[in-house]
Each structure stands twice: as structure tokens, then as C-alpha cells.
Coordinates of C-alpha atoms in Angstrom, one line a residue:
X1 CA 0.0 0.0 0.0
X2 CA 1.5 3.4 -1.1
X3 CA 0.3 6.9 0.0
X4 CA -0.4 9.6 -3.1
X5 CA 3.0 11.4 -1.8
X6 CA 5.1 8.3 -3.0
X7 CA 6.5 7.3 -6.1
X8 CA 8.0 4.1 -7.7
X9 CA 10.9 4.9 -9.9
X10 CA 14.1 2.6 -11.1
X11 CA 16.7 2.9 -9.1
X12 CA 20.2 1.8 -9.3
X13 CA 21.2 -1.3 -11.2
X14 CA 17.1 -1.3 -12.4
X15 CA 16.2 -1.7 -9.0
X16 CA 13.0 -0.7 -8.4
X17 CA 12.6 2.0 -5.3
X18 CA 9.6 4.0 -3.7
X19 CA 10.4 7.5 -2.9
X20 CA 8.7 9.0 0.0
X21 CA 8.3 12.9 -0.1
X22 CA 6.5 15.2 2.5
X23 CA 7.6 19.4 3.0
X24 CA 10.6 19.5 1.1
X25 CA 11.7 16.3 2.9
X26 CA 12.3 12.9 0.9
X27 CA 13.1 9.0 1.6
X28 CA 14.2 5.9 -1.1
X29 CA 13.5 2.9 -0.2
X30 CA 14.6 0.0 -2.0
X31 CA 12.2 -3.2 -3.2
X32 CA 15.7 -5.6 -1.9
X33 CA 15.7 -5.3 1.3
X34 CA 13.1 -3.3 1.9
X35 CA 16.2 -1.0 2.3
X36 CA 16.0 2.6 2.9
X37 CA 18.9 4.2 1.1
X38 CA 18.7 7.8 1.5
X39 CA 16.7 10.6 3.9
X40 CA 17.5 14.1 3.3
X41 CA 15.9 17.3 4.5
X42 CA 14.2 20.3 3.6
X43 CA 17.7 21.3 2.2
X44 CA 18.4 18.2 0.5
X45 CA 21.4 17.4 2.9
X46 CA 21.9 13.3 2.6
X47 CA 21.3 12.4 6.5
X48 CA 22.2 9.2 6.2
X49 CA 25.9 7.1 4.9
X50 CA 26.0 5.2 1.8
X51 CA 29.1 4.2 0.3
X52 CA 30.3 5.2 -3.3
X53 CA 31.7 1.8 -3.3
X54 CA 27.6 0.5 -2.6
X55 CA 27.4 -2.7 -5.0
X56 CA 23.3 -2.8 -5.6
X57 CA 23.6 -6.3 -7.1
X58 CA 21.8 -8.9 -4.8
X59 CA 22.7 -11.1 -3.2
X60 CA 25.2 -8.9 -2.2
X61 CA 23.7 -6.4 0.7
X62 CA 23.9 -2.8 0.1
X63 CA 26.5 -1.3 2.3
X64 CA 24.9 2.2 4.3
X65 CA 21.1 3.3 4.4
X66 CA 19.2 1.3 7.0
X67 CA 19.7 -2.5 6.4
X68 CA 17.9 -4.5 8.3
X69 CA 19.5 -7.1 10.6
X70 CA 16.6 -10.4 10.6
X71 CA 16.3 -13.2 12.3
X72 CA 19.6 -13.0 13.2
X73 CA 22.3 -10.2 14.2
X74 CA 25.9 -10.7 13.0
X75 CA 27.2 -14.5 13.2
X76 CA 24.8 -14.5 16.6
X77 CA 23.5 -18.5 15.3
X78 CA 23.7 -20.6 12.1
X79 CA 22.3 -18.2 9.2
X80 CA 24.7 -15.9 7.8
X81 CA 25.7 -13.1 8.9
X82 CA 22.3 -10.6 10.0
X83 CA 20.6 -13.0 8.4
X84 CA 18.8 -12.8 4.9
X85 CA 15.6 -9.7 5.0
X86 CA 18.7 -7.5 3.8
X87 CA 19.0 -9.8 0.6
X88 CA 15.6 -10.5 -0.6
X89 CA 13.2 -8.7 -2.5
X90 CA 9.8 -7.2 -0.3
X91 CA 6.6 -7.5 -1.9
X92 CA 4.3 -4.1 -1.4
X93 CA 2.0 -4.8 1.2
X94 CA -1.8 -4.4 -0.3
X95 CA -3.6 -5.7 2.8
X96 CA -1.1 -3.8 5.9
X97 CA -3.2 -4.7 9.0
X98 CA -2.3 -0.9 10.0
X99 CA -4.4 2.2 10.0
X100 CA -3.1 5.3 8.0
X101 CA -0.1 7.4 9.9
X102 CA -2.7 9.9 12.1
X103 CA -1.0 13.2 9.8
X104 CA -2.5 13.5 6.8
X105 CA 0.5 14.7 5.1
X106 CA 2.9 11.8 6.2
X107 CA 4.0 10.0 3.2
X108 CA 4.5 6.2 4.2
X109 CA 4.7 2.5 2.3
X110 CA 3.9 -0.7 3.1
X111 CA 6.1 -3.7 2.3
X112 CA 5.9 -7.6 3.5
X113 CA 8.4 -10.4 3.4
X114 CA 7.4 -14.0 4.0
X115 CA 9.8 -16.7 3.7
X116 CA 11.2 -18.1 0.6
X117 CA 11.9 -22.0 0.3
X118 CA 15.7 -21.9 0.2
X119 CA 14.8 -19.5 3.9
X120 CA 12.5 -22.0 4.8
X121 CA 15.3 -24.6 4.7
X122 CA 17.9 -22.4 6.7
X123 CA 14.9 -20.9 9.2
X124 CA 11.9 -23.5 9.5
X125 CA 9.4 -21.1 10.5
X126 CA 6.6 -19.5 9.0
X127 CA 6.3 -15.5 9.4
X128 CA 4.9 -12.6 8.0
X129 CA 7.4 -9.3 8.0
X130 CA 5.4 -6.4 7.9
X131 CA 7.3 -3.2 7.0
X132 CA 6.1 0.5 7.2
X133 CA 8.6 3.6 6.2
X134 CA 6.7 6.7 7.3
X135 CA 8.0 10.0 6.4
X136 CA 6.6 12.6 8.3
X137 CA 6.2 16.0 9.1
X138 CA 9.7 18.2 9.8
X139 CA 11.2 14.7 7.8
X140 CA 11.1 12.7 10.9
X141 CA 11.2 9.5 9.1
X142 CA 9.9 6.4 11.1
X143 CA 10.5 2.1 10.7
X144 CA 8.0 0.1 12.0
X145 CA 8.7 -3.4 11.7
X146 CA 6.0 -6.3 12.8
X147 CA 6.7 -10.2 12.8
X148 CA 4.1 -12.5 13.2
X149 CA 4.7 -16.1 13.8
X150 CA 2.3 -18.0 11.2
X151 CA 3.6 -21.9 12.3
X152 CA 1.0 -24.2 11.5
X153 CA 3.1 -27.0 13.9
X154 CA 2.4 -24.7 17.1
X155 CA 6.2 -24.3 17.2
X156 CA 7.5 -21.0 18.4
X157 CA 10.3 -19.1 17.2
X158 CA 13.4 -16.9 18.2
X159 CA 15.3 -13.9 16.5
X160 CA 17.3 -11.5 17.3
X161 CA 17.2 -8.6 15.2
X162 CA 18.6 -4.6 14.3
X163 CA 18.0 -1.7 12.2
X164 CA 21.9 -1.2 11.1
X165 CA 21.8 2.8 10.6
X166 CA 24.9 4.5 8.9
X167 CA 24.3 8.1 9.6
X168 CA 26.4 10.8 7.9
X169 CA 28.6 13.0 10.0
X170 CA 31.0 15.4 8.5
X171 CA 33.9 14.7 11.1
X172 CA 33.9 10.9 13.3
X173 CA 36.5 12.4 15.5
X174 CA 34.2 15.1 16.1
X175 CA 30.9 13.4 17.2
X176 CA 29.2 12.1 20.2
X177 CA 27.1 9.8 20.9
X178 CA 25.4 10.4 24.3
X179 CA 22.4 8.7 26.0
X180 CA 24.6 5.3 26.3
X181 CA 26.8 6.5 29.6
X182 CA 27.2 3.8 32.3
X183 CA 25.4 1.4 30.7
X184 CA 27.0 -2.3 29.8
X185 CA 27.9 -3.1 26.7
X186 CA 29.9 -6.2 25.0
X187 CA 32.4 -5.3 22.8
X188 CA 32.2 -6.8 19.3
X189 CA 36.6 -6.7 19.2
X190 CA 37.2 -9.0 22.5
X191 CA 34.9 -11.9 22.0
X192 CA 31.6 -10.1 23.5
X193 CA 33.3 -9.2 26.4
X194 CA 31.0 -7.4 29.0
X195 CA 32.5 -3.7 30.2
X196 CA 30.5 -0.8 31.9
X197 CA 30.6 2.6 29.6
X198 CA 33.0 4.8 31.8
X199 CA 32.5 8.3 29.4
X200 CA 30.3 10.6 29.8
X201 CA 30.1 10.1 25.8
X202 CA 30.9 7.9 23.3
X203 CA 33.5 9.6 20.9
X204 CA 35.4 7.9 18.3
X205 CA 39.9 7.4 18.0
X206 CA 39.6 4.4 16.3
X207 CA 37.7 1.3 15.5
X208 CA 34.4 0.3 17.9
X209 CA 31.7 -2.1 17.9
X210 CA 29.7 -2.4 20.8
X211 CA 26.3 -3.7 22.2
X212 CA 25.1 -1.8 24.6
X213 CA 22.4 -3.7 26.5
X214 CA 19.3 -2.1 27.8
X215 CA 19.9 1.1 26.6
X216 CA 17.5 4.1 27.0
X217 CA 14.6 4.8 24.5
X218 CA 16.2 7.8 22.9
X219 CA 20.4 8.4 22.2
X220 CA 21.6 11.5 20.8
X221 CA 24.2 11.9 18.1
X222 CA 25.8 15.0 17.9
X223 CA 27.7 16.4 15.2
X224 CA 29.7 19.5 16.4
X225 CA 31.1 20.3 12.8
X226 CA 27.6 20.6 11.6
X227 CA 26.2 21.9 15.0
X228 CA 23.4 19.4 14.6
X229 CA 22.4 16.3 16.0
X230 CA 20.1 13.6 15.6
X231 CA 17.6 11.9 17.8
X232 CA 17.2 8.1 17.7
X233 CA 14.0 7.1 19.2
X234 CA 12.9 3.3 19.5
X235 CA 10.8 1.1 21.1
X236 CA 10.5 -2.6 21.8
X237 CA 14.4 -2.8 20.7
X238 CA 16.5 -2.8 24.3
X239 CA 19.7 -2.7 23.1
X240 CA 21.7 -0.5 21.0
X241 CA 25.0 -1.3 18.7
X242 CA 27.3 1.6 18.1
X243 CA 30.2 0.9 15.2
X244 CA 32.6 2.6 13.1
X245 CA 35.2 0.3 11.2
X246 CA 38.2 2.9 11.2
X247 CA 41.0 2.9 8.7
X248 CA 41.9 -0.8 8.4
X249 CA 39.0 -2.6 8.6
X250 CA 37.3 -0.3 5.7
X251 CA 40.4 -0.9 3.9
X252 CA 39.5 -4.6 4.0
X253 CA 35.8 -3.9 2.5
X254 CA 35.7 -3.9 -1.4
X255 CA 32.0 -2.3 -0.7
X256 CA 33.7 0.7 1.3
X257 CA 35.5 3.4 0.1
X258 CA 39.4 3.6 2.2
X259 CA 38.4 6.8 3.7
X260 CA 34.5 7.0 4.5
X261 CA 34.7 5.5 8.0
X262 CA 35.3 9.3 8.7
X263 CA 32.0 10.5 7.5
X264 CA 29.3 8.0 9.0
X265 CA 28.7 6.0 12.2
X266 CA 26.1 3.3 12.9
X267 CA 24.0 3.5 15.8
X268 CA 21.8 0.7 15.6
X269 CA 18.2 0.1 17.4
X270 CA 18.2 -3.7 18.3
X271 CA 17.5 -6.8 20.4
X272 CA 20.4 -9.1 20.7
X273 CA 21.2 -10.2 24.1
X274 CA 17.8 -11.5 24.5
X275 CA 16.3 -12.9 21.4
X276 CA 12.7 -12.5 20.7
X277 CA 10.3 -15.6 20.9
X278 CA 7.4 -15.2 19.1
X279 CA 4.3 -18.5 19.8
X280 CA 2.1 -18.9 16.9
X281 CA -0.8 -16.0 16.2
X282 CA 1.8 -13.9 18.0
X283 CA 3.4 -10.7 16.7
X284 CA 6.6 -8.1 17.8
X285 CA 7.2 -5.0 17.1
X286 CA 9.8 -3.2 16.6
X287 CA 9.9 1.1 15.7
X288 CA 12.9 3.4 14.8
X289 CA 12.2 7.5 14.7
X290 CA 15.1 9.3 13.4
X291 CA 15.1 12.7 13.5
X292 CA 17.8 15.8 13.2
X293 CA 17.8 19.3 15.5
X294 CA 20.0 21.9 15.9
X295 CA 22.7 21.0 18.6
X296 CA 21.2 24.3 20.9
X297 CA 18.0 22.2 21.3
X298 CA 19.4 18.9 22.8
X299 CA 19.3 19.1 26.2
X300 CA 18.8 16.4 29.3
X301 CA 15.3 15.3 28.4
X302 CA 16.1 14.6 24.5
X303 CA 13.2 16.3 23.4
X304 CA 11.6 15.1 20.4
X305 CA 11.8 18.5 17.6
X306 CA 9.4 20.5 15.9
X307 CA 12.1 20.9 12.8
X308 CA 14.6 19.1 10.8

């Protein structure tokens, strides 16, 4: 289902996208992988990280945007790694079991996934993915994902899951990422090893990839260069990864260019410590708000703006 303010055009590689516009604002979002691609604002400033180096040939996920991480984050079981939503192609949802965002001006889409035989084989359960992009007014631009298990067997089923945002920032070495202080996390480069976040931030002097478990429903990322930060806002997702690959380890990706780790970071809304189980009939879900404000307007409270 598709709202008047959306368009399907071809995209790269004859990919076919839906482009989601509302006040100057805009969002692509990509058929594969139900994968949006770009967000920009009222001034057409690209909000969000995709590589140059982006290969949109499937199977091969594309590398920035929002990919999304299902059933499984990173090597976290037997699939491969974030499993496979990121590398199949979403079906536009005619029948979306969701009422009409309450703005009449919000542009959204609808897309579903259900499990392919060769999925089947690697994941033996039956689901429906339910996918809406909303772009609404000021260009907040929200995710909400719902999984329903649909077993016949009256098996129940686990995932874990993330929406793997690359942001763009002018300058890694000048942002912060704040909302995660004191708070555990594993870190991704010892084995999951658990530490307690000692900063009062998180700022970046070379490579990271951390978990944080149970984080706080909103985190702030602040770009001082740019004097403007945005607010990550999610619900039924706990935890919260935070990565940047540095110099060597984007070196080693032929889908990254050698310098971009210093113009994005991924904060990531997810649930990985504790996987999901869903029973039969039942349904999750899972929502991602991303908005931008001024850095003058972020204060304790992480308000939620009035402005992009």
C-alpha cells in the first residue's frame, strides 16, 4: 500500500525503489531489502551514509542506508551473517493490518516479506514481516517493523534482530554519541566481552563495535562540525549497537571506500542479548524514529523536535 505522496521509480542497477516525499523532505527505499537508502531534509542534505563503493547487485547487501538485521544479528547463530531480510526482495503490502499514519500529510509504504523455500530450509518457520517507512512532518522518518509467527506446527520461534543505521557526519573524530553512559555493553573486538561505559560520551579514536544492553529509548548523536544532531527514538528494541570500522578494517571492505569511516557512524536500534520468541498468532514490534535538531536544542530530556 502506497500513499499519493510516493512514487516508484528505477533505481540503481534497475532496482526498483519508492520515494517517499513530504515538505521538502524525501526518503528511497529500496524493493531488496526493503532497504532505505537515503533521507535528506528540507535542504536536500543526505542524512544518512552510503558508500560510493555501494554494490546494488543482490545477493550482495547494500553497504549504508538502514539495512535491516533479521532473524539473526551478526554470526549470533547458524544463518549468515544478519541473516537474509537484507538480501531478498519485499513485496508491497496491499492488505497492511495498520491504519493510515494519524497526519494526513505523512508519506509512508507498506512492504511484507514472507519466507522463501531456500529460507525455509535455513529458518523452519513460517512468518509474516510487515514493514512500514513513514516519512513525516519536519522529515522525521519512522521504521516500523512487525513479525508475526504464522507456524502451522504450534512451534514457536526466536530472533534477534537490528536496524543497522549508517548516519552521515562530516567529522567521526568530532561526534558524540550520548544517552549510552554507564550502561554495559559487549564489545564486538574482545569476544563479547561485558564492560561498563566509563564516558560521559561515546566519541570515536579508532575502531568500535559495541552492544550496549538495555539502553535508553532515545540516544543522541551529535555532530559539532555541523552543529546538529540527531535523535534516535525506539521502542520494543533494548539494546543499542554503536560501530565505526576505522581505517583498516574499511580498507579490507571492497564495498567501502578507504576513507568514508570518517563520515558515517552506525548506531543501531536492536534486540540481541535476549532474542525474541514469538508462539504462533503472536506478533513483535519493533519502531525506529530518526530525527535531526540543531545541537542548541538537545538538552537532558532529548526532546523530540518541531524541525529538521
Amino acid at each position: 500500500m502506497e500513499a499519493q505522496a510516493v512514487e516508484r521509480e528505477g533505481g540503481m542497477n534497475g532496482l526498483e525503489k519508492l520515494v517517499l516525499r513530504e515538505g521538502g523532505c524525501s526518503a528511497e527505499v529500496y524493493l531488496y531489502g526493503g532497504h532505505v537508502s537515503s533521507w535528506k531534509n528540507a535542504q536536500g542534505e543526505e542524512l544518512l551514509f552510503l558508500s560510493s563503493k555501494a554494490l546494488f547487485e543482490p545477493p550482495k547487501a547494500i553497504r549504508g542506508g538502514i539495512p535491516i538485521c533479521f532473524p539473526q544479528f551478526s554470526n549470533l547463530g547458524s544463518l549468515p551473517p544478519h541473516g537474509f531480510a537484507r538480501n531478498r526482495l519485499w513485496a508491497l503490502d496491499a492488505d497492511p493490518q495498520l491504519d493510515p499514519p494519524p497526519n494526513a500529510t505523512a508519506a509512508f509504504v507498506d512492504l511484507i516479506l514472507s519466507p522463501s523455500h531456500d529460507d525455509f530450509k535455513a529458518f523452519p518457520h513460517s512468518f509474516e514481516y510487515r514493514l512500514r517507512v513513514q516519512l513525516g512532518p519536519a522529515g522525521v522518518l519512522t521504521l516500523t517493523s512487525r513479525v508475526r509467527n504464522t507456524n502451522s506446527d504450534g512451534k514457536p520461534f526466536s530472533f534477534t534482530f537490528a536496524y543497522h543505521t549508517y548516519f552521515s557526519v562530516s567529522d567521526i573524530s568530532e561526534v558524540r554519541v550520548e544517552g549510552l553512559e554507564t550502561l554495559d555493553y559487549l564489545d564486538n573486538l574482545q569476544d563479547r566481552s561485558r564492560f561498563t561505559e566509563q564516558g560521559d560520551a561515546i566519541t570515536f579514536e579508532g575502531e568500535l563495535d559495541r552492544i550496549y544492553l538495555e539502553a535508553p529509548r532515545k540516544i543522541a548523536i551529535l555532530d559539532h562540525e555541523k552543529n546538529r544532531t540527531f535523535l534516535v527514538i525506539k521502542d520494543g528494541l533494548p539494546d543499542a549497537v554503536v560501530w565505526n570500522p576505522w581505517d583498516k578494517k574499511a580498507k579490507a571492505m571492497s564495498d567501502f571506500g578507504d576513507e568514508e569511516y570518517k563520515h558515517m557512524v552506525c548506531v543501531e536500534a536492536a534486540a540481541i542479548e535476549d532474542p525474541v520468541t514469538l508462539k504462533p498468532t503472536e506478533e513483535w514490534t519493533g519502531r525506529l524514529q530518526l530525527s535531526l535538531v540543531p545541537n542548541t536544542h538537545v538538552g537532558g530530556s532529548l526532546d523530540v523536535p518541531n524541525a529538521l
